[in-house]
Amino acid sequence: MLDGTRNKEIIDRQFNSFTPENIFKPNSLHPEENTFNWPEADQMLDYALSQNKRFHGHTLLWHNQLPLWMENFQGNSAEWEAMLKTHIQTICHHFKGKVKAWDVLNEAFNEDGSLRNSIWKQHIGASYIEKAFVFAHEADPEAILFYNDFNLALNDKKRDAVVSLIRNLKQRNIPIHGIGLQMHISIYYPSNVVIASAMKEFYQLGLKVHLSELDISLNPRGLDIELTDKLLQKQAQKMYSVSLLYQQIPKAYQYGITFWGHSDVHSWIPSFFGREDYPLLFDANYKAKPMYCKFLESL
Ligand code: G3I
């Protein structure tokens, strides 16, 4: 069947790294306070490792996809901190030695550069960030620890806030090793110049740069579009440029490029935004698109 054999063939043959899109998020891995849900996650991880893929854990902390018990947790700040520690360390211990790297924290900032008022900030204060990285490092000292966010190329205010957080963490030897620059981009923006300067700013802080969650929208404004070869070529060109720019950063700071899915048929974008779009490397019939060919050409 198309959605079985070809799908598996693409995953096995075309990629060397796995990132779970949803099943490593808190609501999935930690659905009740005293219950962790390992089977589906273990199965995916073991399959990836059996195929010699690197496994990237996404994500220990986020303000979305939280279990209800966590959102409704009652306790003082010390109890919240203990809960945070148990959440992070139970998961990191379970996958120790298998999950190569973690998005420890996802999307902690607002677009104006202020810290998002997440449950963690409300109950522990801004120091929850450094605590989260320390807890993860204690549980798995070998794991590469990332902060992951969107619009860090496009939005100066947000980027400045993240840069100053990271500078501060590094000055105090808090274990943070990488930045995930979410690449939910489009054929129109951000410009290549802006993407290159964001990568540079972060590797100059000594962080590995992960171009995470990459997809390239053809229709960011949600218009009625006709899928033309011209649009597909523009998308291919954007992919080519981004990949070349990435390869210009020093090798020691390259962690990799992760696509947010492989076939347009499984992309989160059409259902999430309610619009027609074709953001990934393979079309709905799992046929390689021009974007795939130009990406290969860039490597
Ligand atoms: O699993 C349930 C299923 O049981 C139910 O029948 C169905 C009906 O709505 O929902 C299914 O859950 C959906 C889940 O994806 C799995 O498909 C959720 O509704 C849906 O909200 C969820 O969307 C995910 C989204 O994060 C949640 O905010 C997307 O797949 C996922 O691609 C997206 O990923 C995020 C990154 O983690 C962080 N950066 C942004 C990125 C895009 O939003």
mmCIF file with all atom_site columns, N, CA and C and ligand atoms in Angstrom, residues 21-22 25 58-59 62 64-65 106-107 148 150 182 184 213 260 267-268 272, ligand 1:
data_model
loop_
_atom_site.group_PDB
_atom_site.id
_atom_site.type_symbol
_atom_site.label_atom_id
_atom_site.label_alt_id
_atom_site.label_comp_id
_atom_site.label_asym_id
_atom_site.label_entity_id
_atom_site.label_seq_id
_atom_site.pdbx_PDB_ins_code
_atom_site.Cartn_x
_atom_site.Cartn_y
_atom_site.Cartn_z
_atom_site.occupancy
_atom_site.B_iso_or_equiv
_atom_site.pdbx_formal_charge
_atom_site.auth_seq_id
_atom_site.auth_comp_id
_atom_site.auth_asym_id
_atom_site.auth_atom_id
_atom_site.pdbx_PDB_model_num
ATOM   1   N N   . GLU A 1 21  ? 7.009  13.823 15.962 1.00 0.00 ? 21  GLU A N   1
ATOM   2   C CA  . GLU A 1 21  ? 6.263  15.085 15.824 1.00 0.00 ? 21  GLU A CA  1
ATOM   3   C C   . GLU A 1 21  ? 5.389  15.339 17.055 1.00 0.00 ? 21  GLU A C   1
ATOM   4   N N   . ASN A 1 22  ? 4.827  14.290 17.636 1.00 0.00 ? 22  ASN A N   1
ATOM   5   C CA  . ASN A 1 22  ? 3.920  14.485 18.774 1.00 0.00 ? 22  ASN A CA  1
ATOM   6   C C   . ASN A 1 22  ? 4.142  13.546 19.954 1.00 0.00 ? 22  ASN A C   1
ATOM   7   N N   . LYS A 1 25  ? 5.851  14.452 23.363 1.00 0.00 ? 25  LYS A N   1
ATOM   8   C CA  . LYS A 1 25  ? 5.431  15.671 24.074 1.00 0.00 ? 25  LYS A CA  1
ATOM   9   C C   . LYS A 1 25  ? 4.832  15.288 25.429 1.00 0.00 ? 25  LYS A C   1
ATOM   10  N N   . HIS A 1 58  ? 11.743 15.522 21.073 1.00 0.00 ? 58  HIS A N   1
ATOM   11  C CA  . HIS A 1 58  ? 10.981 16.780 20.995 1.00 0.00 ? 58  HIS A CA  1
ATOM   12  C C   . HIS A 1 58  ? 9.655  16.553 21.700 1.00 0.00 ? 58  HIS A C   1
ATOM   13  N N   . THR A 1 59  ? 9.389  17.156 22.790 1.00 0.00 ? 59  THR A N   1
ATOM   14  C CA  . THR A 1 59  ? 10.101 18.154 23.538 1.00 0.00 ? 59  THR A CA  1
ATOM   15  C C   . THR A 1 59  ? 9.776  17.978 25.017 1.00 0.00 ? 59  THR A C   1
ATOM   16  N N   . TRP A 1 62  ? 6.909  22.430 26.977 1.00 0.00 ? 62  TRP A N   1
ATOM   17  C CA  . TRP A 1 62  ? 6.238  23.331 26.042 1.00 0.00 ? 62  TRP A CA  1
ATOM   18  C C   . TRP A 1 62  ? 4.997  23.846 26.751 1.00 0.00 ? 62  TRP A C   1
ATOM   19  N N   . ASN A 1 64  ? 2.170  24.096 25.066 1.00 0.00 ? 64  ASN A N   1
ATOM   20  C CA  . ASN A 1 64  ? 1.088  23.367 24.397 1.00 0.00 ? 64  ASN A CA  1
ATOM   21  C C   . ASN A 1 64  ? 1.242  21.881 24.665 1.00 0.00 ? 64  ASN A C   1
ATOM   22  N N   . GLN A 1 65  ? 0.181  21.154 24.371 1.00 0.00 ? 65  GLN A N   1
ATOM   23  C CA  . GLN A 1 65  ? 0.208  19.700 24.500 1.00 0.00 ? 65  GLN A CA  1
ATOM   24  C C   . GLN A 1 65  ? 0.726  19.258 25.870 1.00 0.00 ? 65  GLN A C   1
ATOM   25  N N   . ASN A 1 106 ? 10.780 24.433 24.521 1.00 0.00 ? 106 ASN A N   1
ATOM   26  C CA  . ASN A 1 106 ? 10.253 24.837 23.227 1.00 0.00 ? 106 ASN A CA  1
ATOM   27  C C   . ASN A 1 106 ? 9.422  26.119 23.371 1.00 0.00 ? 106 ASN A C   1
ATOM   28  N N   . GLU A 1 107 ? 9.765  27.130 22.592 1.00 0.00 ? 107 GLU A N   1
ATOM   29  C CA  . GLU A 1 107 ? 8.909  28.324 22.428 1.00 0.00 ? 107 GLU A CA  1
ATOM   30  C C   . GLU A 1 107 ? 8.583  29.037 23.744 1.00 0.00 ? 107 GLU A C   1
ATOM   31  N N   . ASN A 1 148 ? 14.552 25.504 21.496 1.00 0.00 ? 148 ASN A N   1
ATOM   32  C CA  . ASN A 1 148 ? 13.967 25.472 20.151 1.00 0.00 ? 148 ASN A CA  1
ATOM   33  C C   . ASN A 1 148 ? 12.835 26.499 20.050 1.00 0.00 ? 148 ASN A C   1
ATOM   34  N N   . PHE A 1 150 ? 10.474 29.440 17.165 1.00 0.00 ? 150 PHE A N   1
ATOM   35  C CA  . PHE A 1 150 ? 10.176 29.890 15.802 1.00 0.00 ? 150 PHE A CA  1
ATOM   36  C C   . PHE A 1 150 ? 10.380 31.402 15.674 1.00 0.00 ? 150 PHE A C   1
ATOM   37  N N   . GLN A 1 182 ? 13.508 26.962 14.339 1.00 0.00 ? 182 GLN A N   1
ATOM   38  C CA  . GLN A 1 182 ? 12.393 26.360 13.595 1.00 0.00 ? 182 GLN A CA  1
ATOM   39  C C   . GLN A 1 182 ? 12.283 27.056 12.244 1.00 0.00 ? 182 GLN A C   1
ATOM   40  N N   . HIS A 1 184 ? 9.813  27.105 9.895  1.00 0.00 ? 184 HIS A N   1
ATOM   41  C CA  . HIS A 1 184 ? 8.491  27.155 9.260  1.00 0.00 ? 184 HIS A CA  1
ATOM   42  C C   . HIS A 1 184 ? 8.498  28.434 8.416  1.00 0.00 ? 184 HIS A C   1
ATOM   43  N N   . GLU A 1 213 ? 12.290 21.553 12.220 1.00 0.00 ? 213 GLU A N   1
ATOM   44  C CA  . GLU A 1 213 ? 10.891 21.706 11.783 1.00 0.00 ? 213 GLU A CA  1
ATOM   45  C C   . GLU A 1 213 ? 10.766 22.392 10.428 1.00 0.00 ? 213 GLU A C   1
ATOM   46  N N   . TRP A 1 260 ? 9.770  18.931 8.881  1.00 0.00 ? 260 TRP A N   1
ATOM   47  C CA  . TRP A 1 260 ? 8.608  18.652 9.734  1.00 0.00 ? 260 TRP A CA  1
ATOM   48  C C   . TRP A 1 260 ? 7.625  17.765 8.969  1.00 0.00 ? 260 TRP A C   1
ATOM   49  N N   . SER A 1 267 ? 1.557  16.930 6.247  1.00 0.00 ? 267 SER A N   1
ATOM   50  C CA  . SER A 1 267 ? 1.984  18.188 6.863  1.00 0.00 ? 267 SER A CA  1
ATOM   51  C C   . SER A 1 267 ? 0.913  18.735 7.819  1.00 0.00 ? 267 SER A C   1
ATOM   52  N N   . TRP A 1 268 ? 1.386  19.345 8.900  1.00 0.00 ? 268 TRP A N   1
ATOM   53  C CA  . TRP A 1 268 ? 0.470  19.947 9.886  1.00 0.00 ? 268 TRP A CA  1
ATOM   54  C C   . TRP A 1 268 ? -0.189 21.214 9.342  1.00 0.00 ? 268 TRP A C   1
ATOM   55  N N   . PHE A 1 272 ? -3.945 22.804 10.286 1.00 0.00 ? 272 PHE A N   1
ATOM   56  C CA  . PHE A 1 272 ? -3.773 23.788 11.360 1.00 0.00 ? 272 PHE A CA  1
ATOM   57  C C   . PHE A 1 272 ? -4.233 25.183 10.926 1.00 0.00 ? 272 PHE A C   1
HETATM 58  O O1  . G3I B 2 .   ? -4.040 12.347 18.339 1.00 0.00 ? 1   G3I B O1  1
HETATM 59  C C1  . G3I B 2 .   ? -5.288 13.062 18.229 1.00 0.00 ? 1   G3I B C1  1
HETATM 60  C C2  . G3I B 2 .   ? -6.356 12.156 17.681 1.00 0.00 ? 1   G3I B C2  1
HETATM 61  O O2  . G3I B 2 .   ? -6.598 11.121 18.599 1.00 0.00 ? 1   G3I B O2  1
HETATM 62  C C3  . G3I B 2 .   ? -7.618 12.997 17.456 1.00 0.00 ? 1   G3I B C3  1
HETATM 63  O O3  . G3I B 2 .   ? -8.613 12.203 16.872 1.00 0.00 ? 1   G3I B O3  1
HETATM 64  C C4  . G3I B 2 .   ? -7.314 14.172 16.526 1.00 0.00 ? 1   G3I B C4  1
HETATM 65  C C5  . G3I B 2 .   ? -8.543 15.070 16.307 1.00 0.00 ? 1   G3I B C5  1
HETATM 66  O O4  . G3I B 2 .   ? -8.215 16.437 16.433 1.00 0.00 ? 1   G3I B O4  1
HETATM 67  O O5  . G3I B 2 .   ? -6.303 14.934 17.134 1.00 0.00 ? 1   G3I B O5  1
HETATM 68  C C6  . G3I B 2 .   ? -5.093 14.216 17.291 1.00 0.00 ? 1   G3I B C6  1
HETATM 69  O O6  . G3I B 2 .   ? -4.152 15.070 17.881 1.00 0.00 ? 1   G3I B O6  1
HETATM 70  C C7  . G3I B 2 .   ? -3.622 16.078 17.054 1.00 0.00 ? 1   G3I B C7  1
HETATM 71  C C8  . G3I B 2 .   ? -2.119 15.876 17.008 1.00 0.00 ? 1   G3I B C8  1
HETATM 72  O O7  . G3I B 2 .   ? -1.521 16.936 16.273 1.00 0.00 ? 1   G3I B O7  1
HETATM 73  C C9  . G3I B 2 .   ? -1.723 14.558 16.337 1.00 0.00 ? 1   G3I B C9  1
HETATM 74  O O8  . G3I B 2 .   ? -2.125 14.536 15.025 1.00 0.00 ? 1   G3I B O8  1
HETATM 75  C C10 . G3I B 2 .   ? -3.949 17.430 17.650 1.00 0.00 ? 1   G3I B C10 1
HETATM 76  O O9  . G3I B 2 .   ? -5.341 17.673 17.539 1.00 0.00 ? 1   G3I B O9  1
HETATM 77  C C11 . G3I B 2 .   ? -3.206 18.520 16.930 1.00 0.00 ? 1   G3I B C11 1
HETATM 78  O O10 . G3I B 2 .   ? -3.380 19.765 17.617 1.00 0.00 ? 1   G3I B O10 1
HETATM 79  C C12 . G3I B 2 .   ? -1.725 18.196 16.911 1.00 0.00 ? 1   G3I B C12 1
HETATM 80  O O11 . G3I B 2 .   ? -1.068 19.207 16.189 1.00 0.00 ? 1   G3I B O11 1
HETATM 81  C C13 . G3I B 2 .   ? 0.338  19.260 16.391 1.00 0.00 ? 1   G3I B C13 1
HETATM 82  C C14 . G3I B 2 .   ? 0.725  20.646 16.885 1.00 0.00 ? 1   G3I B C14 1
HETATM 83  O O12 . G3I B 2 .   ? 2.130  20.706 17.031 1.00 0.00 ? 1   G3I B O12 1
HETATM 84  C C15 . G3I B 2 .   ? 0.088  20.941 18.250 1.00 0.00 ? 1   G3I B C15 1
HETATM 85  O O13 . G3I B 2 .   ? 0.261  22.283 18.566 1.00 0.00 ? 1   G3I B O13 1
HETATM 86  C C16 . G3I B 2 .   ? 1.017  19.008 15.038 1.00 0.00 ? 1   G3I B C16 1
HETATM 87  O O14 . G3I B 2 .   ? 0.776  17.662 14.608 1.00 0.00 ? 1   G3I B O14 1
HETATM 88  C C17 . G3I B 2 .   ? 2.532  19.232 15.172 1.00 0.00 ? 1   G3I B C17 1
HETATM 89  O O15 . G3I B 2 .   ? 3.110  19.218 13.888 1.00 0.00 ? 1   G3I B O15 1
HETATM 90  C C18 . G3I B 2 .   ? 2.776  20.597 15.784 1.00 0.00 ? 1   G3I B C18 1
HETATM 91  O O16 . G3I B 2 .   ? 4.174  20.736 15.945 1.00 0.00 ? 1   G3I B O16 1
HETATM 92  C C19 . G3I B 2 .   ? 4.642  21.984 16.470 1.00 0.00 ? 1   G3I B C19 1
HETATM 93  C C20 . G3I B 2 .   ? 5.942  21.701 17.191 1.00 0.00 ? 1   G3I B C20 1
HETATM 94  O O17 . G3I B 2 .   ? 5.759  20.693 18.163 1.00 0.00 ? 1   G3I B O17 1
HETATM 95  C C21 . G3I B 2 .   ? 6.501  22.964 17.834 1.00 0.00 ? 1   G3I B C21 1
HETATM 96  N N1  . G3I B 2 .   ? 6.638  24.018 16.855 1.00 0.00 ? 1   G3I B N1  1
HETATM 97  C C22 . G3I B 2 .   ? 5.446  24.316 16.078 1.00 0.00 ? 1   G3I B C22 1
HETATM 98  C C23 . G3I B 2 .   ? 4.932  23.048 15.393 1.00 0.00 ? 1   G3I B C23 1
HETATM 99  C C24 . G3I B 2 .   ? 3.756  23.347 14.513 1.00 0.00 ? 1   G3I B C24 1
HETATM 100 O O18 . G3I B 2 .   ? 2.646  23.802 15.274 1.00 0.00 ? 1   G3I B O18 1
#
